[in-house]
Coordinates of C-alpha atoms and ligand atoms in Angstrom, one line a residue:
X27 CA 158.6 83.7 43.1
X28 CA 158.1 87.2 41.7
X29 CA 158.5 89.6 44.6
X30 CA 155.7 91.9 43.4
X31 CA 153.4 89.4 41.8
X32 CA 152.8 85.7 41.4
X33 CA 155.0 82.8 40.5
X34 CA 157.7 82.2 38.0
X35 CA 158.4 85.4 36.1
X36 CA 159.1 83.2 33.0
X37 CA 155.4 82.2 33.0
X38 CA 154.1 85.8 33.0
X39 CA 151.9 86.4 30.0
X40 CA 150.5 89.4 28.2
X41 CA 146.7 90.0 28.3
X42 CA 145.1 88.7 25.1
X43 CA 143.9 91.7 23.0
X44 CA 140.2 90.6 23.2
X45 CA 140.4 90.7 26.9
X46 CA 142.0 94.1 27.0
X47 CA 139.2 95.4 24.8
X48 CA 136.6 93.8 26.9
X49 CA 138.0 95.3 30.0
X50 CA 138.0 98.8 28.4
X51 CA 134.5 98.5 26.9
X52 CA 132.8 96.7 29.8
X53 CA 134.5 98.0 32.9
X54 CA 136.2 101.2 31.7
X55 CA 139.6 99.9 32.6
X56 CA 142.5 102.3 31.7
X57 CA 146.2 101.9 32.1
X58 CA 147.3 102.9 35.5
X59 CA 148.9 106.4 35.8
X60 CA 152.0 105.1 37.6
X61 CA 153.7 102.0 36.4
X62 CA 155.0 99.4 39.0
X63 CA 158.4 100.2 40.6
X64 CA 161.5 98.2 40.2
X65 CA 162.9 96.0 43.0
X66 CA 165.5 98.6 44.0
X67 CA 162.9 101.3 44.4
X68 CA 161.0 99.5 47.2
X69 CA 161.0 101.8 50.3
X70 CA 162.1 99.7 53.3
X71 CA 161.9 101.0 56.9
X72 CA 165.3 101.2 58.8
X73 CA 165.8 97.8 60.4
X74 CA 165.1 98.2 64.1
X75 CA 166.6 95.1 65.8
X76 CA 169.4 96.0 68.2
X77 CA 172.7 94.4 67.5
X78 CA 172.7 92.4 70.8
X79 CA 169.4 90.7 69.8
X80 CA 170.7 89.9 66.3
X81 CA 173.7 88.3 67.9
X82 CA 171.6 86.2 70.1
X83 CA 169.5 85.1 67.2
X84 CA 172.6 84.3 65.2
X85 CA 173.8 82.1 68.0
X86 CA 170.4 80.3 68.0
X87 CA 170.1 79.5 64.3
X88 CA 173.6 80.1 62.9
X89 CA 174.9 83.3 61.4
X90 CA 174.3 82.1 57.9
X91 CA 170.6 81.7 58.7
X92 CA 169.9 85.2 59.8
X93 CA 169.4 87.5 56.8
X94 CA 169.1 91.3 57.0
X95 CA 169.7 92.1 53.3
X96 CA 167.1 94.0 51.3
X97 CA 166.3 91.1 49.1
X98 CA 165.4 88.8 51.9
X99 CA 163.4 91.6 53.6
X100 CA 161.4 92.5 50.5
X101 CA 160.7 88.8 49.7
X102 CA 159.2 88.3 53.2
X103 CA 157.0 91.4 53.1
X104 CA 153.3 90.5 53.3
X105 CA 151.6 87.8 51.3
X106 CA 150.0 87.6 47.9
X107 CA 146.6 89.2 48.2
X108 CA 145.8 91.8 45.6
X109 CA 146.2 94.7 48.1
X110 CA 149.6 93.1 49.1
X111 CA 150.7 93.1 45.4
X112 CA 149.4 96.6 44.8
X113 CA 151.4 97.9 47.7
X114 CA 154.5 96.2 46.5
X115 CA 154.0 97.5 43.0
X116 CA 153.8 101.0 44.5
X117 CA 157.1 100.5 46.3
X118 CA 155.6 100.3 49.8
X119 CA 157.8 98.0 51.8
X120 CA 156.7 99.5 55.1
X121 CA 155.7 96.1 56.6
X122 CA 159.1 94.4 55.9
X123 CA 160.5 92.4 58.7
X124 CA 163.8 93.6 60.2
X125 CA 165.4 90.2 59.7
X126 CA 164.6 86.8 58.2
X127 CA 165.5 83.8 60.3
X128 CA 165.9 80.3 58.8
X129 CA 165.8 77.8 61.7
X130 CA 167.0 74.2 60.9
X131 CA 165.2 72.3 63.7
X132 CA 162.5 72.2 66.2
X133 CA 165.1 73.1 68.9
X134 CA 166.1 76.2 66.8
X135 CA 162.5 77.4 66.7
X136 CA 162.1 76.9 70.5
X137 CA 165.3 78.9 71.1
X138 CA 164.2 81.7 68.7
X139 CA 160.8 81.9 70.5
X140 CA 162.6 82.1 73.9
X141 CA 164.8 84.9 72.8
X142 CA 162.1 86.8 71.0
X143 CA 159.8 86.5 74.1
X144 CA 162.5 87.8 76.3
X145 CA 163.4 90.7 74.0
X146 CA 159.8 91.4 72.8
X147 CA 160.5 90.8 69.2
X148 CA 157.4 89.9 67.0
X149 CA 157.8 86.6 65.1
X150 CA 155.9 85.9 61.9
X151 CA 156.0 82.2 60.8
X152 CA 156.6 82.2 57.1
X153 CA 155.8 79.2 54.9
X154 CA 155.3 79.8 51.2
X155 CA 154.3 83.5 51.7
X156 CA 151.0 82.9 49.8
X157 CA 148.6 84.2 52.4
X158 CA 145.8 86.2 50.9
X159 CA 144.3 87.5 54.2
X160 CA 147.1 89.6 55.6
X161 CA 148.5 86.7 57.5
X162 CA 152.1 87.9 57.2
X163 CA 151.8 91.7 57.5
X164 CA 152.8 92.8 61.0
X165 CA 151.9 96.4 61.4
X166 CA 151.5 96.5 65.2
X167 CA 153.6 98.8 67.2
X168 CA 155.3 98.2 70.6
X169 CA 157.8 95.6 69.6
X170 CA 161.6 95.8 69.6
X171 CA 161.5 94.5 66.1
X172 CA 159.8 92.0 63.7
X173 CA 161.4 88.9 62.3
X174 CA 160.1 86.6 59.7
X175 CA 160.6 82.9 60.6
X176 CA 161.1 81.2 57.3
X177 CA 160.5 77.5 57.7
X178 CA 162.1 76.6 54.3
X179 CA 164.9 74.6 55.8
X180 CA 162.5 72.3 57.6
X181 CA 161.9 70.4 54.4
X182 CA 162.3 66.7 55.1
X183 CA 160.1 63.7 54.7
X184 CA 160.9 62.3 58.1
X185 CA 159.3 58.9 58.1
X186 CA 156.8 56.7 56.2
X187 CA 154.5 54.3 58.0
X188 CA 153.2 52.5 54.9
X189 CA 151.1 50.1 57.0
X190 CA 149.1 52.9 58.6
X191 CA 149.5 55.2 55.5
X192 CA 150.8 57.9 57.7
X193 CA 153.9 60.0 56.9
X194 CA 155.8 62.6 59.0
X195 CA 156.8 65.6 57.0
X196 CA 158.3 69.0 57.9
X197 CA 156.3 72.2 57.5
X198 CA 158.6 74.0 55.1
X199 CA 158.1 71.5 52.3
X200 CA 156.4 73.1 49.4
X201 CA 153.5 71.1 48.0
X202 CA 155.2 70.0 44.7
X203 CA 158.3 68.8 46.6
X204 CA 156.1 67.0 49.1
X205 CA 154.3 65.2 46.3
X206 CA 157.6 64.2 44.6
X207 CA 158.9 62.7 47.9
X208 CA 155.6 60.8 48.4
X209 CA 155.5 59.6 44.9
X210 CA 158.7 57.6 45.6
X211 CA 156.6 55.6 48.0
X212 CA 153.5 55.4 45.7
X213 CA 151.6 57.9 47.9
X214 CA 150.0 61.3 47.4
X215 CA 148.4 63.8 49.8
X216 CA 145.9 64.8 47.1
X217 CA 146.1 68.4 48.2
X218 CA 146.1 70.7 45.1
X219 CA 145.1 74.3 45.9
X220 CA 145.6 76.9 43.3
X221 CA 148.7 78.1 45.2
X222 CA 150.1 74.5 44.9
X223 CA 153.3 75.6 43.2
X224 CA 154.5 77.7 46.2
X225 CA 152.5 77.0 49.4
X226 CA 153.9 74.8 52.1
X227 CA 152.5 72.0 54.3
X228 CA 152.9 74.2 57.4
X229 CA 150.9 77.0 55.8
X230 CA 148.2 74.5 54.7
X231 CA 147.8 73.4 58.3
X232 CA 148.1 76.8 59.9
X233 CA 145.5 78.3 57.5
X234 CA 143.2 75.2 57.1
X235 CA 143.6 75.1 53.4
X236 CA 141.4 73.2 51.0
X237 CA 142.5 72.0 47.6
X238 CA 140.8 71.5 44.2
X239 CA 140.4 67.8 44.7
X240 CA 138.7 68.2 48.1
X241 CA 135.7 66.2 47.1
X242 CA 137.9 63.1 46.9
X243 CA 140.6 63.8 49.4
X244 CA 139.1 66.2 51.9
X245 CA 140.5 69.4 53.3
X246 CA 144.1 69.6 54.5
X247 CA 143.0 69.7 58.2
X248 CA 141.3 66.3 57.6
X249 CA 144.7 64.9 56.6
X250 CA 146.5 66.0 59.8
X251 CA 146.6 63.1 62.3
X252 CA 149.4 64.6 64.4
X253 CA 151.7 67.5 64.8
X254 CA 154.6 69.0 66.8
X255 CA 154.3 72.6 67.7
X256 CA 156.9 74.9 69.2
X257 CA 155.5 77.6 71.5
X258 CA 157.1 80.2 73.7
X259 CA 156.0 77.9 76.6
X260 CA 157.5 74.7 75.2
X261 CA 156.6 71.9 72.9
X262 CA 153.1 70.5 72.2
X263 CA 153.0 67.0 70.7
X264 CA 149.5 66.2 69.5
X265 CA 147.8 63.2 67.9
X266 CA 148.6 59.6 68.8
X267 CA 145.7 57.6 67.3
X268 CA 143.4 57.9 64.2
X269 CA 140.5 59.0 66.5
X270 CA 140.3 59.6 70.2
X271 CA 137.8 60.3 72.9
X272 CA 140.4 61.7 75.2
X273 CA 138.9 65.1 75.8
X274 CA 138.8 68.0 73.3
X275 CA 141.0 67.6 70.3
X276 CA 143.9 70.1 70.8
X277 CA 145.0 69.7 67.2
X278 CA 142.0 71.7 66.3
X279 CA 143.3 74.6 68.4
X280 CA 146.5 74.7 66.3
X281 CA 144.9 74.0 62.9
X282 CA 143.8 77.4 61.7
X283 CA 145.8 79.3 64.3
X284 CA 147.9 81.0 61.6
X285 CA 151.1 81.2 63.7
X286 CA 149.4 83.0 66.6
X287 CA 149.6 80.1 69.1
X288 CA 152.8 78.3 68.0
X289 CA 155.0 77.2 65.1
X290 CA 154.2 73.9 63.6
X291 CA 157.5 72.1 63.2
X292 CA 156.3 68.7 62.1
X293 CA 153.2 67.1 60.7
X294 CA 151.9 63.6 60.7
X295 CA 149.7 63.3 57.7
X296 CA 147.5 60.5 56.3
X297 CA 148.2 59.8 52.7
X298 CA 146.5 57.9 49.9
X299 CA 147.9 55.6 47.2
X300 CA 148.7 57.6 44.2
X301 CA 146.0 57.1 41.5
X302 CA 147.0 55.5 38.2
X303 CA 144.4 57.2 36.1
X304 CA 142.8 60.7 36.1
X305 CA 140.1 62.0 33.9
X306 CA 138.5 65.4 33.8
X307 CA 135.4 66.3 31.9
X308 CA 132.9 69.2 31.5
X309 CA 129.1 69.2 31.9
X310 CA 126.7 72.0 31.3
X311 CA 123.6 73.0 33.2
X312 CA 121.1 75.6 32.2
X313 CA 121.4 77.6 35.4
X314 CA 123.5 77.9 38.6
X315 CA 120.4 76.8 40.5
X316 CA 120.1 73.6 38.5
X317 CA 123.9 72.9 38.6
X318 CA 123.9 73.5 42.4
X319 CA 121.1 71.0 42.9
X320 CA 123.0 68.4 40.9
X321 CA 126.2 68.9 43.0
X322 CA 124.2 68.7 46.1
X323 CA 122.7 65.4 45.0
X324 CA 126.2 64.0 44.4
X325 CA 127.5 65.3 47.7
X326 CA 124.5 63.9 49.6
X327 CA 123.7 60.6 47.9
X328 CA 126.9 59.9 45.9
X329 CA 128.8 58.9 43.9
X330 CA 131.3 61.7 44.6
X331 CA 134.1 62.2 42.1
X332 CA 137.5 63.7 43.1
X333 CA 137.0 67.2 41.6
X334 CA 133.6 68.9 41.5
X335 CA 133.3 72.5 40.6
X336 CA 130.4 74.5 39.2
X337 CA 130.8 78.0 37.6
X338 CA 127.9 80.4 37.6
X339 CA 126.6 82.0 34.4
X340 CA 129.1 84.9 34.4
X341 CA 132.1 82.8 35.2
X342 CA 131.1 80.3 32.4
X343 CA 130.6 83.1 29.9
X344 CA 134.0 84.6 30.7
X345 CA 135.6 81.2 30.6
X346 CA 137.5 81.6 33.9
X347 CA 137.5 77.9 34.5
X348 CA 139.9 77.7 31.5
X349 CA 142.2 80.7 32.0
X350 CA 144.5 79.7 29.1
X351 CA 141.6 80.1 26.7
X352 CA 140.0 83.4 27.9
X353 CA 139.3 85.5 24.9
X354 CA 140.2 82.7 22.5
X355 CA 136.8 81.1 22.2
X356 CA 133.2 82.3 21.9
X357 CA 131.4 83.0 25.1
X358 CA 129.6 80.0 26.5
X359 CA 126.1 79.9 27.9
X360 CA 124.7 78.1 30.9
X361 CA 126.9 76.9 33.8
X362 CA 130.0 74.8 33.4
X363 CA 130.7 71.9 35.8
X364 CA 134.2 70.4 35.9
X365 CA 134.2 66.8 37.1
X366 CA 137.4 64.9 37.9
X367 CA 137.8 61.2 38.5
X368 CA 140.8 59.3 39.8
X369 CA 141.4 55.6 40.3
X370 CA 143.1 52.5 39.1
X371 CA 143.2 51.3 35.6
X372 CA 142.4 47.6 35.8
X373 CA 143.3 44.2 37.0
X374 CA 146.7 43.5 38.6
X375 CA 146.8 47.0 40.2
X376 CA 147.9 47.5 43.8
X377 CA 145.7 46.0 46.4
X378 CA 144.2 48.7 48.5
X379 CA 142.9 47.9 52.0
X380 CA 139.3 48.6 52.3
X381 CA 138.8 52.0 53.9
X382 CA 136.1 51.3 56.3
X383 CA 135.0 54.6 57.6
X384 CA 134.1 55.4 61.1
X385 CA 130.6 56.9 61.5
X386 CA 131.0 60.6 61.7
X387 CA 134.2 60.8 59.7
X388 CA 133.8 63.5 57.1
X389 CA 132.6 61.9 53.9
X390 CA 135.7 63.2 52.0
X391 CA 138.2 62.4 54.7
X392 CA 139.0 58.9 53.7
X393 CA 139.2 59.7 50.0
X394 CA 136.2 57.5 49.4
X395 CA 133.9 60.3 48.5
X396 CA 130.9 58.8 50.4
X397 CA 130.9 57.7 53.9
X398 CA 129.4 54.3 54.5
X399 CA 127.2 54.4 51.4
X400 CA 126.5 51.1 49.7
X401 CA 126.7 53.2 46.5
X402 CA 130.5 53.7 47.1
X403 CA 131.9 56.6 45.1
X404 CA 135.0 58.8 45.2
X405 CA 138.2 56.8 45.3
X406 CA 137.6 54.0 47.6
X407 CA 134.5 52.1 46.7
X408 CA 134.9 48.3 46.6
X409 CA 133.0 47.9 43.4
X410 CA 135.3 50.1 41.4
X411 CA 138.7 48.4 41.8
X412 CA 139.8 47.8 38.2
X413 CA 138.7 50.3 35.7
X414 CA 137.2 52.3 38.5
X415 CA 137.3 55.7 36.7
X416 CA 135.2 54.4 33.9
X417 CA 132.7 52.8 36.3
X418 CA 132.5 55.9 38.5
X419 CA 132.2 58.2 35.5
X420 CA 129.2 56.2 34.3
X421 CA 127.4 56.4 37.6
X422 CA 128.1 60.2 38.0
X423 CA 126.9 60.7 34.4
X424 CA 123.6 58.9 35.2
X425 CA 123.0 61.4 38.1
X426 CA 124.0 64.5 36.2
X427 CA 122.1 63.7 33.1
X428 CA 119.1 62.7 35.1
X429 CA 119.1 66.2 36.6
X430 CA 119.4 68.1 33.3
X431 CA 123.1 68.1 32.7
X432 CA 124.6 67.8 29.3
X433 CA 128.0 66.1 28.9
X434 CA 130.6 68.2 27.1
X435 CA 133.2 65.5 27.0
X436 CA 136.8 65.7 28.2
X437 CA 137.8 68.8 26.3
X438 CA 136.7 71.4 28.9
X439 CA 137.9 69.2 31.7
X440 CA 141.4 68.7 30.3
X441 CA 141.6 72.4 29.5
X442 CA 140.7 73.2 33.2
X443 CA 143.4 70.7 34.4
X444 CA 146.0 72.3 32.1
X445 CA 145.2 75.8 33.3
X446 CA 144.4 75.1 36.9
X447 CA 147.4 77.0 38.2
X448 CA 147.5 79.8 35.7
X449 CA 144.8 82.2 36.9
X450 CA 147.2 83.9 39.4
X451 CA 149.5 84.8 36.5
X452 CA 146.5 86.4 34.8
X453 CA 146.0 88.5 37.9
X454 CA 149.4 90.1 37.4
X455 CA 148.6 91.0 33.8
X456 CA 145.2 92.5 34.8
X457 CA 146.8 94.6 37.6
X458 CA 149.4 95.9 35.1
X459 CA 146.5 96.8 32.7
X460 CA 144.7 98.9 35.4
X461 CA 142.1 96.4 36.6
X462 CA 141.7 95.2 40.2
X463 CA 141.1 91.5 40.3
X464 CA 140.7 89.7 43.7
X465 CA 139.1 86.6 45.0
X466 CA 137.1 85.9 48.1
X467 CA 135.3 82.9 49.5
X468 CA 132.7 81.8 52.0
X469 CA 130.7 78.7 52.8
X470 CA 127.2 77.9 54.0
X471 CA 124.5 75.3 54.3
X472 CA 122.8 74.3 51.0
X473 CA 119.5 75.9 52.1
X474 CA 121.2 79.2 52.7
X475 CA 123.5 79.2 49.7
X476 CA 121.3 81.2 47.3
X477 CA 121.0 84.0 49.9
X478 CA 124.7 84.0 50.5
X479 CA 125.4 84.2 46.8
X480 CA 123.1 87.1 46.3
X481 CA 124.3 89.0 49.4
X482 CA 127.9 88.9 48.2
X483 CA 127.1 89.9 44.7
X484 CA 124.9 92.8 45.8
X485 CA 127.5 94.0 48.3
X486 CA 130.2 94.0 45.7
X487 CA 128.1 95.8 43.1
X488 CA 127.0 98.4 45.7
X489 CA 130.6 99.1 46.7
X490 CA 132.3 99.0 43.3
X491 CA 129.7 100.3 40.8
X492 CA 129.6 97.8 38.0
X493 CA 132.2 95.2 38.6
X494 CA 132.4 91.9 36.9
X495 CA 131.5 89.3 39.6
X496 CA 132.1 85.7 38.9
X497 CA 131.5 82.7 41.2
X498 CA 131.9 79.0 41.4
X499 CA 131.0 76.3 43.9
X500 CA 134.5 75.2 44.8
X501 CA 134.1 72.5 47.5
X502 CA 131.0 70.4 48.4
X503 CA 129.8 68.6 51.5
X504 CA 126.7 66.7 52.3
X505 CA 125.4 69.7 54.2
X506 CA 126.6 72.6 52.2
X507 CA 129.3 74.1 49.9
X508 CA 131.8 76.8 49.5
X509 CA 131.3 79.8 47.1
X510 CA 134.4 81.3 45.5
X511 CA 134.1 84.7 44.0
X512 CA 136.4 86.5 41.5
X513 CA 135.8 90.2 41.1
X514 CA 137.2 92.4 38.4
X515 CA 136.8 96.2 38.4
X516 CA 138.5 99.3 37.0
X517 CA 141.1 100.7 39.4
X518 CA 140.4 104.2 40.7
X519 CA 143.2 106.6 41.8
X520 CA 143.5 104.8 45.2
X521 CA 142.9 101.2 44.3
X522 CA 144.0 99.7 47.7
X523 CA 141.4 101.9 49.6
X524 CA 138.9 101.2 46.9
X525 CA 139.2 97.4 47.4
X526 CA 139.5 97.6 51.2
X527 CA 136.2 99.5 51.3
X528 CA 134.5 96.8 49.1
X529 CA 136.1 94.0 51.1
X530 CA 134.9 95.4 54.4
X531 CA 131.3 95.7 53.0
X532 CA 131.4 92.2 51.7
X533 CA 132.7 90.8 55.0
X534 CA 129.7 92.4 56.7
X535 CA 127.4 91.0 54.1
X536 CA 128.7 87.5 54.5
X537 CA 128.3 87.6 58.3
X538 CA 124.8 89.1 58.0
X539 CA 123.8 86.4 55.4
X540 CA 124.8 83.6 57.8
X541 CA 128.0 82.5 55.9
X542 CA 131.4 81.8 57.4
X543 CA 134.0 84.5 56.8
X544 CA 136.3 82.0 55.3
X545 CA 136.1 78.4 54.0
X546 CA 139.8 78.0 53.3
X547 CA 141.8 81.3 53.1
X548 CA 141.8 81.8 56.8
X549 CA 141.3 84.9 59.0
X550 CA 144.7 86.7 59.0
X551 CA 144.3 90.4 59.8
X552 CA 141.8 91.1 57.0
X553 CA 138.9 88.9 58.4
X554 CA 139.6 89.6 62.1
X555 CA 136.6 91.7 62.8
X556 CA 134.2 89.5 60.9
X557 CA 135.6 86.5 62.6
X558 CA 135.0 88.1 66.0
X559 CA 131.4 88.7 64.9
X560 CA 131.1 85.1 63.7
X561 CA 132.3 83.5 67.0
X562 CA 131.0 86.1 69.4
X563 CA 132.6 87.7 72.5
X564 CA 132.9 84.5 74.4
X565 CA 134.6 82.8 71.5
X566 CA 137.1 85.7 71.3
X567 CA 137.7 85.3 75.1
X568 CA 138.6 81.7 74.7
X569 CA 141.1 82.4 71.9
X570 CA 142.5 85.2 73.9
X571 CA 143.0 82.9 76.9
X572 CA 144.8 80.3 74.7
X573 CA 147.0 83.0 73.2
X574 CA 147.9 84.4 76.6
X575 CA 148.8 80.9 78.0
X576 CA 150.9 79.8 75.1
X577 CA 152.4 83.1 74.2
X578 CA 152.5 85.3 77.3
X579 CA 154.6 88.0 75.7
X580 CA 152.3 88.2 72.7
X581 CA 155.1 88.0 70.1
X582 CA 153.6 85.3 67.8
X583 CA 152.2 86.9 64.7
X584 CA 150.5 89.7 66.6
X585 CA 147.3 90.9 65.0
X586 CA 146.2 87.7 63.2
X587 CA 143.0 86.1 64.5
X588 CA 142.7 88.6 67.4
X589 CA 142.9 92.3 67.3
X590 CA 146.0 93.7 69.0
X591 CA 143.9 95.1 71.8
X592 CA 142.6 91.6 72.5
X593 CA 145.9 90.8 74.3
X594 CA 146.0 91.3 78.0
Ligands
FAD622 C1 147.1 82.6 43.9 C2 146.6 82.0 45.1 C3 145.8 80.9 45.1 C4 145.4 80.3 46.3 N1 144.6 79.2 46.2 C5 144.2 78.6 47.4 C6 143.4 77.4 47.3 O1 143.0 76.9 46.3 N2 143.1 76.8 48.5 C7 143.5 77.3 49.7 O2 143.2 76.8 50.7 N3 144.2 78.5 49.8 C8 144.6 79.1 48.6 N4 145.4 80.2 48.7 C9 145.7 80.8 50.0 C10 147.1 80.2 50.5 O3 147.8 79.6 49.5 C11 146.8 79.2 51.6 O4 146.3 79.9 52.8 C12 148.0 78.4 52.1 O5 147.6 77.5 53.1 C13 149.2 79.3 52.7 O6 150.3 78.5 52.7 P1 151.8 79.1 52.8 O7 152.8 78.0 53.0 O8 152.0 80.0 51.7 O9 151.6 79.9 54.1 P2 152.0 81.4 54.4 O10 151.3 82.3 53.5 O11 153.5 81.6 54.5 O12 151.4 81.5 55.9 C14 150.0 81.5 56.1 C15 149.7 81.7 57.6 O13 150.2 80.6 58.3 C16 151.2 80.9 59.2 N5 152.2 79.8 59.1 C17 152.9 79.4 58.0 N6 153.6 78.4 58.3 C18 153.4 78.1 59.6 C19 153.9 77.1 60.5 N7 154.8 76.1 60.2 N8 153.5 77.1 61.8 C20 152.6 78.1 62.2 N9 152.1 79.0 61.4 C21 152.5 79.0 60.1 C22 151.7 82.3 58.8 O14 152.2 83.0 59.8 C23 150.5 82.9 58.2 O15 149.7 83.4 59.2 C24 145.8 80.8 47.5 C25 146.6 81.9 47.5 C26 147.1 82.5 46.4 C27 148.0 83.7 46.4

């Protein structure tokens, strides 16, 4: 991973000339005055951990697994939001941890938490480092030091219960490795966020991630049937049945806790049989309103494909759904919908047990797209075994064309699928060219979605002048959907402050318009105040109580979810 940008440096690409010209003419983007610094120029604070504490930590995880070198410290500084990258490009390593620890077991993690609680050392669990909400950037004072707890050595597929279709996996597994291990057993998680190449299973659970195929497979938190968590007070082992009425579900306390309540050291996950066939296609609607109505119909009445994504007029015109082709083709009109289908090819394919769903189970959770609908849909419908992609496609087509959609064939869909992980590389090129590009997301009920959409757009325009604001509906549910915005603007002389001002205004606008502050990126430090407004004082009190009980010394990722002052 590039330390000051995204991904494999080999995949970095130059901005196409038409895009450079568009940025200049449309947004007034000019090359930044100061180019990005080199790795050796990053300014790191003097490491603060006393030798005696380092010795204890070395005894806990092994001397080879405690790193204090500059390379390890820089690579564990912050996450991958645009302000994070801007700070690194400017050589600001002020939030670097003093040391990086690589535990090899649950027992190691417990011992690290014991030592750090006793010595008042802040511990930041570190998965793939792809947080975009300030989830990894400890800035709070009052600690003996800060360590990043890199879970990369916890990377095993521990067990496979093929009968229940439940696997146990360790949290440090990156998504591609997890998929490769599962493929050996014919399974998949079906979790493909845009950060797929680098993010880890632990990070997905801790931040309640959602992937591009969520219409078919559900969110990551839907996949977690159990987990083991190391806390400063001991071990939590949660989840022993598919569903339970035994009191409140404590898994939900850990999911989304972003390392503030404990460290997830093992996950029991429900898996699906890997599909044999995938097909992606494009549809066009005349307007975002009409496209949204069509997605709503599919989400509410079925059939639901695996991938469903609707770009608004601006995003369609720019061609952001196909990043590999931006600037290469003529601007498109209307609103592009990407639809993805998965299934089995034909006769003689693996028998799949019927996935009878429990009433109340999220429609997407069983990968069947529609819960309890005779219509079937998604990946599990009885009527579609054998050539199910073709059958599902036909039924989806009937709904979309009936609501005014025009099929564009597989071209746009395949192009989206090819480029689905390339937009973050484009962000690096845009930053280098002098543009700020950042994404943000929210979710709301269908009836409130137009208001939310307008509120976010207005707030960004009011704060940034005349930015380019693009949006797509990224995840759909029977009751509502997630809106995912991409903003591009010319950098001013203080681009981090420029963006932070805009972000803070947009956070307020989202709360005021009745949306949630995050559908899948999480809270981190960046959404903390808006989250408090969303859950109210009593909600904050409850979280504070949990934090104090599990982490009495307040060492676990201080500052995420709750403001530092929220600790007793
Ligand atoms: C380019 C890009 C695209 C993205 N696309 C998506 C997307 O499509 N969908 C989506 O949901 N998100 C997306 N994200 C956000 C990010 O990838 C997710 O939040 C992801 O879940 C983070 O995983 P990670 O392993 O990188 O975790 P990290 O960034 O390392 O950590 C995230 C948070 O979880 C905590 N944490 C990590 N591991 C553990 C653990 N084992 N136990 C306890 N706490 C832990 C950390 O302390 C931190 O607070 C994107 C980010 C980027 C940069």
